[in-house]
Short mmCIF file of N, CA and C in Angstrom, two decimals:
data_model
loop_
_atom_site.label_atom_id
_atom_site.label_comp_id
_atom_site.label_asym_id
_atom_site.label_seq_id
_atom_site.Cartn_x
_atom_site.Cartn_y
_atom_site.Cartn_z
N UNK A 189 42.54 7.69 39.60
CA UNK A 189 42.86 7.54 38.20
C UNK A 189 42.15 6.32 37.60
N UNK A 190 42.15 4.82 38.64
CA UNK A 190 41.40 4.18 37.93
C UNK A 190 39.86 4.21 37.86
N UNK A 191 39.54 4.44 38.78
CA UNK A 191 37.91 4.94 38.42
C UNK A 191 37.44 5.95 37.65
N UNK A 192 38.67 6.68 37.34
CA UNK A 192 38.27 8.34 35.63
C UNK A 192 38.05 6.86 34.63
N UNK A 193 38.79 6.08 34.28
CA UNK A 193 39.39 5.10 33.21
C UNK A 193 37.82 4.48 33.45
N UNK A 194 37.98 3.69 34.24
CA UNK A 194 36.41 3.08 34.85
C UNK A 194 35.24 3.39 34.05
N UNK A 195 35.38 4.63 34.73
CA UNK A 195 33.93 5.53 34.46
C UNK A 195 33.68 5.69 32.90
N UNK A 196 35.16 6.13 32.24
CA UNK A 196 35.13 6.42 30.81
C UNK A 196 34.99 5.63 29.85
N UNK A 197 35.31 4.28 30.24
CA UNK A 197 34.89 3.01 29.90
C UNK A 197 33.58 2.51 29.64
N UNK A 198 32.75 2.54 30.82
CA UNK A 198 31.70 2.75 31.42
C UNK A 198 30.76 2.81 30.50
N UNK A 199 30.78 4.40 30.34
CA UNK A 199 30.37 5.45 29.82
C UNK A 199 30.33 5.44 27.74
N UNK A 200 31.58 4.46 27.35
CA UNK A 200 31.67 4.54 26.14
C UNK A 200 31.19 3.25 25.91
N UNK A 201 30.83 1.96 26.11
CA UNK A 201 29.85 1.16 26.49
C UNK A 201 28.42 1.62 26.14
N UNK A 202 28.30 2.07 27.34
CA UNK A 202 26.70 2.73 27.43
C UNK A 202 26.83 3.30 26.01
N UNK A 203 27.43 4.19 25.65
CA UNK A 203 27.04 5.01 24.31
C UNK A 203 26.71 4.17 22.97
N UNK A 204 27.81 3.25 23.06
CA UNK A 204 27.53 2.46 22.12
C UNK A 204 26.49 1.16 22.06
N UNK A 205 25.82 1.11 23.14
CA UNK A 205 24.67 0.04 23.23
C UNK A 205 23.53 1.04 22.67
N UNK A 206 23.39 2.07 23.16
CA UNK A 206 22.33 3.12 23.23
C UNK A 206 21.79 3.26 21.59
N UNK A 207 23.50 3.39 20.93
CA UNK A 207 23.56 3.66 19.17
C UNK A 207 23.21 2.36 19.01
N UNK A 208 23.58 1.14 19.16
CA UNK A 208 23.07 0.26 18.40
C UNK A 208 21.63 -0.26 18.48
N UNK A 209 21.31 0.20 19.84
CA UNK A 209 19.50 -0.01 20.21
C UNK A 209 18.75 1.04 19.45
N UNK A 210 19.43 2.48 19.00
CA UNK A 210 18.31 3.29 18.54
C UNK A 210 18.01 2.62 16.96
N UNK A 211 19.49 2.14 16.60
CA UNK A 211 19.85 1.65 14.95
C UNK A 211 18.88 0.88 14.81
N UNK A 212 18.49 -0.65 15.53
CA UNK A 212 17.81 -1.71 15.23
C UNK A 212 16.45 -1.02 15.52
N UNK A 213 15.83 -0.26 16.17
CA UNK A 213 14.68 0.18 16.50
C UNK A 213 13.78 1.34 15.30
N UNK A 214 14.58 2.02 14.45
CA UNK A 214 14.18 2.60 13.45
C UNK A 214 13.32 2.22 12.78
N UNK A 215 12.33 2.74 12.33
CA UNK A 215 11.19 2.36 11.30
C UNK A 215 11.68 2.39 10.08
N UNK A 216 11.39 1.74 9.22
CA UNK A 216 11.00 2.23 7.85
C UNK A 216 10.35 3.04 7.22
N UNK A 217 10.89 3.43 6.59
CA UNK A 217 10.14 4.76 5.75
C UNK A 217 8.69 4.21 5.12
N UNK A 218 7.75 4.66 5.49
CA UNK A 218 6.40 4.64 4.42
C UNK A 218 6.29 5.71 4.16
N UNK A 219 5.36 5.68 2.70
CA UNK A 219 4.58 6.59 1.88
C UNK A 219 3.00 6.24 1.66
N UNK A 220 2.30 7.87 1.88
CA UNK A 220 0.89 7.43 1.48
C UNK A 220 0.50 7.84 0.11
N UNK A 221 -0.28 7.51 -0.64
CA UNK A 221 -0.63 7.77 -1.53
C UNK A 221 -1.87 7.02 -1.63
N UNK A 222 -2.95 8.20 -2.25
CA UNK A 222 -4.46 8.83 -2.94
C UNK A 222 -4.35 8.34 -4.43
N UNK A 223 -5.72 7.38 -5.41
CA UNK A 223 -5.65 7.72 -6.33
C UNK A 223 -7.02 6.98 -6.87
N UNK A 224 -7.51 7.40 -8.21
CA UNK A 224 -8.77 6.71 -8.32
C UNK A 224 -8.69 5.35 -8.95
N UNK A 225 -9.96 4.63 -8.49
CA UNK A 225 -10.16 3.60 -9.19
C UNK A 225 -11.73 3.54 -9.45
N UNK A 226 -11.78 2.80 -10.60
CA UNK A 226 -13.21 2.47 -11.01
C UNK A 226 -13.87 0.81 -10.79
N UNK A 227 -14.49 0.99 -9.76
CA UNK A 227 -15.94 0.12 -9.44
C UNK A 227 -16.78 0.59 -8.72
N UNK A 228 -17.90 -1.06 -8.23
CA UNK A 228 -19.19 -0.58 -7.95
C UNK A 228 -19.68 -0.89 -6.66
N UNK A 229 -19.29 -1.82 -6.14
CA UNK A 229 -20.04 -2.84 -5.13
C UNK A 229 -18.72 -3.27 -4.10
N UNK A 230 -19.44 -3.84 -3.01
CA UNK A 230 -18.23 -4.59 -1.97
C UNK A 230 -17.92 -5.74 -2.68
N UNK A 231 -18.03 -6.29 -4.30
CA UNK A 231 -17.09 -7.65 -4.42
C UNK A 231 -16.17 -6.64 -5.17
N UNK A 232 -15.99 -5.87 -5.43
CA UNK A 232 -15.12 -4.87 -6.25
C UNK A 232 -14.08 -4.74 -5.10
N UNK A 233 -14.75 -4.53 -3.79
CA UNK A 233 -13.86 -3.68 -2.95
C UNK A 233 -12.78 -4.79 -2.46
N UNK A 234 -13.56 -5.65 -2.12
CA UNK A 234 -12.76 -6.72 -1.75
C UNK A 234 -11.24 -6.97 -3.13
N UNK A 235 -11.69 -6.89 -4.44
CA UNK A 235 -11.13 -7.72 -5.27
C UNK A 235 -9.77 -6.62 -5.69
N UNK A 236 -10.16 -4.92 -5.17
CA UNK A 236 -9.00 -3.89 -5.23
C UNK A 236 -8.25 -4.11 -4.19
N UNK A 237 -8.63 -4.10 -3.31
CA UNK A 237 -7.73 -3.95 -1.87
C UNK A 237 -7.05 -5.40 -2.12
N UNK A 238 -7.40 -6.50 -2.60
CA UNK A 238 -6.74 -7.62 -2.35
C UNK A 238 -5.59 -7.52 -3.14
N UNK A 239 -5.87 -7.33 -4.18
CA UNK A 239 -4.77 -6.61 -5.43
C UNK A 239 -3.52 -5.98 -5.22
N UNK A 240 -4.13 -5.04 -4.79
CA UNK A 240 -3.12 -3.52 -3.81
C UNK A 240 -2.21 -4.25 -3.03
N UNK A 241 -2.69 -5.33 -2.79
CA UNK A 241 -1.65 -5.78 -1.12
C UNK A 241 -0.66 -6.42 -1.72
N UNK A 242 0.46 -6.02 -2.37
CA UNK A 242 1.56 -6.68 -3.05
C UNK A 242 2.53 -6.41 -2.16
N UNK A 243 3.62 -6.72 -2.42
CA UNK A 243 4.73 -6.75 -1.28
C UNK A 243 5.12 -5.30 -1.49
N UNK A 244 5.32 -5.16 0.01
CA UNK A 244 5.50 -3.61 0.34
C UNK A 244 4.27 -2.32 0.93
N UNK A 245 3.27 -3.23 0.45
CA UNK A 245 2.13 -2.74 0.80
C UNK A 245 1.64 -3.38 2.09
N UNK A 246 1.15 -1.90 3.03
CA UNK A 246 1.01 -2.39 4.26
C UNK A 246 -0.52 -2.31 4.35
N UNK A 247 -1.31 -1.26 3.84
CA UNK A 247 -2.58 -0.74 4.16
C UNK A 247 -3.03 -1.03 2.57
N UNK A 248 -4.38 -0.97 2.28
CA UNK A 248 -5.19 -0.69 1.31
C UNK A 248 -6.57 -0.43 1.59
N UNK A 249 -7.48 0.73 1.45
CA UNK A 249 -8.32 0.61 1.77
C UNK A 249 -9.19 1.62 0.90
N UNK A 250 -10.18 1.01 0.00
CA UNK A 250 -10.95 1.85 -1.21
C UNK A 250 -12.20 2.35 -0.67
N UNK A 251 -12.53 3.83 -1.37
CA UNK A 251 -14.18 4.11 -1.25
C UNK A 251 -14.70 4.05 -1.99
N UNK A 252 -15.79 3.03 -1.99
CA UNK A 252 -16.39 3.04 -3.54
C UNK A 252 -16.85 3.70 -3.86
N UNK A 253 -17.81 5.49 -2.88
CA UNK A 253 -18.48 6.59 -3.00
C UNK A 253 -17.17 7.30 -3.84
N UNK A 254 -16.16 7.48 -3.08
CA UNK A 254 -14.78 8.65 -3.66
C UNK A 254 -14.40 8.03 -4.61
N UNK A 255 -14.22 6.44 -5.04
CA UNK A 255 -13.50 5.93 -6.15
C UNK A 255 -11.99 6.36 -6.32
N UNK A 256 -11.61 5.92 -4.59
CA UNK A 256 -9.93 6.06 -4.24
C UNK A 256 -9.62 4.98 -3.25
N UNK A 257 -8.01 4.73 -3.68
CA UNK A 257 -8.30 3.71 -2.88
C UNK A 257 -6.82 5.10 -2.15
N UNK A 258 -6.48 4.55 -0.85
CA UNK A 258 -5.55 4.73 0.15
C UNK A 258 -4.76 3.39 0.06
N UNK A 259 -3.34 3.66 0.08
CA UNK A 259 -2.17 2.78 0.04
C UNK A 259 -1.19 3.35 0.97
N UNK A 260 -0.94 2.37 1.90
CA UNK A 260 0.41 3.21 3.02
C UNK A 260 1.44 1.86 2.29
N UNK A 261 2.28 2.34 1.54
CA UNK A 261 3.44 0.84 1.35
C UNK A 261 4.86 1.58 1.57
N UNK A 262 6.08 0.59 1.61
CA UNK A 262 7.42 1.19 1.56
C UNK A 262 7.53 1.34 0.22
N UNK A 263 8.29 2.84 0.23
CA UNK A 263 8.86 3.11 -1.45
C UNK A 263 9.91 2.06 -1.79
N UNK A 264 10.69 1.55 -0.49
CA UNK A 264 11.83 1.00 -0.88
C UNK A 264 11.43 -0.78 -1.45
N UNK A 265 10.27 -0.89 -1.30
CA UNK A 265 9.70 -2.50 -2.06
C UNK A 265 8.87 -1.99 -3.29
N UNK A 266 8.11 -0.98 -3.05
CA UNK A 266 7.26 -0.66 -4.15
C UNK A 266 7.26 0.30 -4.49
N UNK A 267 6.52 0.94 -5.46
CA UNK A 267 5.77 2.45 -5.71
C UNK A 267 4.63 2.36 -6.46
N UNK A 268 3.55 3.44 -6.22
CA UNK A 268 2.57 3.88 -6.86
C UNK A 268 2.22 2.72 -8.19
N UNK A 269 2.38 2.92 -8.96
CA UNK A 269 2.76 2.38 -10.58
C UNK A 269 2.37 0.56 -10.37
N UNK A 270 3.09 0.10 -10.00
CA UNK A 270 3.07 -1.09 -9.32
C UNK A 270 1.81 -1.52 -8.63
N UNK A 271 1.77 -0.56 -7.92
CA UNK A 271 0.23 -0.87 -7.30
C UNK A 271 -0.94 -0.54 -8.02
N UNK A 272 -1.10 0.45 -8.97
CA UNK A 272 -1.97 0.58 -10.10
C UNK A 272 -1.78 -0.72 -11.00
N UNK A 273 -0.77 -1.05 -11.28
CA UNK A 273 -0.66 -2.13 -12.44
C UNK A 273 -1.44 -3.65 -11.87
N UNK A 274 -1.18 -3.76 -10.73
CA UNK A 274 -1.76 -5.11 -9.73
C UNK A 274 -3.10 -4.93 -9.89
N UNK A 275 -3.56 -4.09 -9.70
CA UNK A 275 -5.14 -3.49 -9.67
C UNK A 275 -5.71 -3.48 -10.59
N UNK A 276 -4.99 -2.82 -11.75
CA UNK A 276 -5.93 -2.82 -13.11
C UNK A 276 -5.33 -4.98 -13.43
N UNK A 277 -4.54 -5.56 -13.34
CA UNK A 277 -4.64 -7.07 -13.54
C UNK A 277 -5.50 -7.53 -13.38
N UNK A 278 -6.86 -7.31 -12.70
CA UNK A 278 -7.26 -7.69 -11.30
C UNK A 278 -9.14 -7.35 -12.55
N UNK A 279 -8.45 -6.36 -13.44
CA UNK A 279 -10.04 -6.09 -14.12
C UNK A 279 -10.35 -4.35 -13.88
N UNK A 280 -9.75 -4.05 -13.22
CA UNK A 280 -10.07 -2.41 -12.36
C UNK A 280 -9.13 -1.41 -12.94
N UNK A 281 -9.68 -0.19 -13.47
CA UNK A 281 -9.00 0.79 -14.37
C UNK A 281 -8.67 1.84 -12.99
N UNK A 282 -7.60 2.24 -13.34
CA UNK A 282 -6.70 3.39 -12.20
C UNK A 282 -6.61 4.32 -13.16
N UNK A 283 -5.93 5.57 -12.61
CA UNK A 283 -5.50 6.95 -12.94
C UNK A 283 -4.54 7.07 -14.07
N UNK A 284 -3.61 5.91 -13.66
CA UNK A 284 -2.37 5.64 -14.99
C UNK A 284 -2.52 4.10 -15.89
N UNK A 285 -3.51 3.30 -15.39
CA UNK A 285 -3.10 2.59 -15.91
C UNK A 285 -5.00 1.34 -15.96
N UNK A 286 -4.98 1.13 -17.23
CA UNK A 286 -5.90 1.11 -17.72
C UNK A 286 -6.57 -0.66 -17.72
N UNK A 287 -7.03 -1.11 -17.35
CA UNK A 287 -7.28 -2.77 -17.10
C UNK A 287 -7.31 -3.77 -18.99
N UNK A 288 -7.20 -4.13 -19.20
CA UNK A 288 -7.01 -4.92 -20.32
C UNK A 288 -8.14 -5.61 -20.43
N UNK A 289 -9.00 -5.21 -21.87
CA UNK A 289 -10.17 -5.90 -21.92
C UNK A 289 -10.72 -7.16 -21.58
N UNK A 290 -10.02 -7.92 -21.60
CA UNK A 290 -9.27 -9.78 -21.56
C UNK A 290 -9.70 -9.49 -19.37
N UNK A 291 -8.81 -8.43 -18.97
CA UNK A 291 -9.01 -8.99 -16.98
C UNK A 291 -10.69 -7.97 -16.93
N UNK A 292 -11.29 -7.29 -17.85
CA UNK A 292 -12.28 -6.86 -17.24
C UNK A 292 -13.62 -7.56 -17.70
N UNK A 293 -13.79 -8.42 -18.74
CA UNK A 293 -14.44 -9.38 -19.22
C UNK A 293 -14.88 -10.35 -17.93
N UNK A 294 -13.62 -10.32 -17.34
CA UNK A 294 -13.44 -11.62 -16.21
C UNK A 294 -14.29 -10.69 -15.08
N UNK A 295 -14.79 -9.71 -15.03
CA UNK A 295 -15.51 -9.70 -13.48
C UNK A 295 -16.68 -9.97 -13.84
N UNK A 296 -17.48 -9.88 -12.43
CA UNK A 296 -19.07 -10.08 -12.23
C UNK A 296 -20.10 -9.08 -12.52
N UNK A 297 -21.19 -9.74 -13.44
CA UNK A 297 -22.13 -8.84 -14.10
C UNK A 297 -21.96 -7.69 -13.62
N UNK A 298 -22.41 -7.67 -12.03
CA UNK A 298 -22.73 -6.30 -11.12
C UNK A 298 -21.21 -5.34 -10.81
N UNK A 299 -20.01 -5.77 -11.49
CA UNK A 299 -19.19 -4.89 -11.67
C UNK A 299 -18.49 -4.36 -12.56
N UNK A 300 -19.34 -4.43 -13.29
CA UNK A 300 -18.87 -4.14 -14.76
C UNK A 300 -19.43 -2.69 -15.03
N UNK A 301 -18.25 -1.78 -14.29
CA UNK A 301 -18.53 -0.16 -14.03
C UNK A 301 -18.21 0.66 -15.40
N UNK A 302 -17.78 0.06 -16.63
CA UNK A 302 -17.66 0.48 -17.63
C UNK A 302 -19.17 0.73 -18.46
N UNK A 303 -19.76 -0.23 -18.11
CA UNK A 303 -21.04 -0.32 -18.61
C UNK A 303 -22.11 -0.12 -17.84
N UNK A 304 -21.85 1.21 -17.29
CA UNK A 304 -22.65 2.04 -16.58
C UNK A 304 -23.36 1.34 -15.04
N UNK A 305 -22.98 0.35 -14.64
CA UNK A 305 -23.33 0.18 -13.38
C UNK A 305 -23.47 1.03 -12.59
N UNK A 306 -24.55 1.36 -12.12
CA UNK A 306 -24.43 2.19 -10.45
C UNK A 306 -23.74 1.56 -9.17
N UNK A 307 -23.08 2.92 -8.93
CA UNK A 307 -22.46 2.14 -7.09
C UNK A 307 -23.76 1.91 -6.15
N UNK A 308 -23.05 0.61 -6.07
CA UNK A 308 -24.39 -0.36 -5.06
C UNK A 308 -23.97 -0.74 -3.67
#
């Protein structure tokens, strides 16, 4: 009888270490998301991706051929919107959201993709 008790003891122990090791071990949810941006050159690339990396954002990584950048961030710090808005601050026009004449003034001759620059 005392080793059923023992065992069941034991046993409800174990279960509950098991639940609290799977609990703390869970990931966080990420989301990916695709979308365009407009520039020309690697000081562009550098100056989007640096942008992008706001809190919550884990990845950023633009093609200046596709004129997309890739974002892996948590929904639960950020979303989409947010990360377009950082980007166009930055001088760089996105899908929703459009750079303000005033941050695109501020880039360098050779990225000034409004005024027909070629990707270089």
């Amino acid at each position: 009888m005392k080793s059923t008790i023992k065992t069941s003891l034991l046993m409800v122990v174990l279960l509950i270490s098991f639940s609290l090791h799977a609990g703390a071990t869970t990931k966080k949810k990420l989301a990916t998301a695709e979308f365009k941006i407009s520039g020309v050159c690697k000081m562009c690339e550098k100056r989007i991706e640096d942008a992008a990396l706001i809190k919550g954002v884990k990845l950023a990584d633009w093609d200046k051929e596709k004129q997309k950048i890739k974002v892996i961030y948590r929904p639960d710090k950020t979303n989409e919107l947010s990360i377009q808005k950082a980007i166009a601050k930055v001088g760089h026009d996105t899908e929703k959201v459009k750079a303000s004449d005033k941050a695109y003034q501020k880039l360098h001759s050779c990225c000034k993709y409004r005024e027909g620059q070629e990707i270089h």
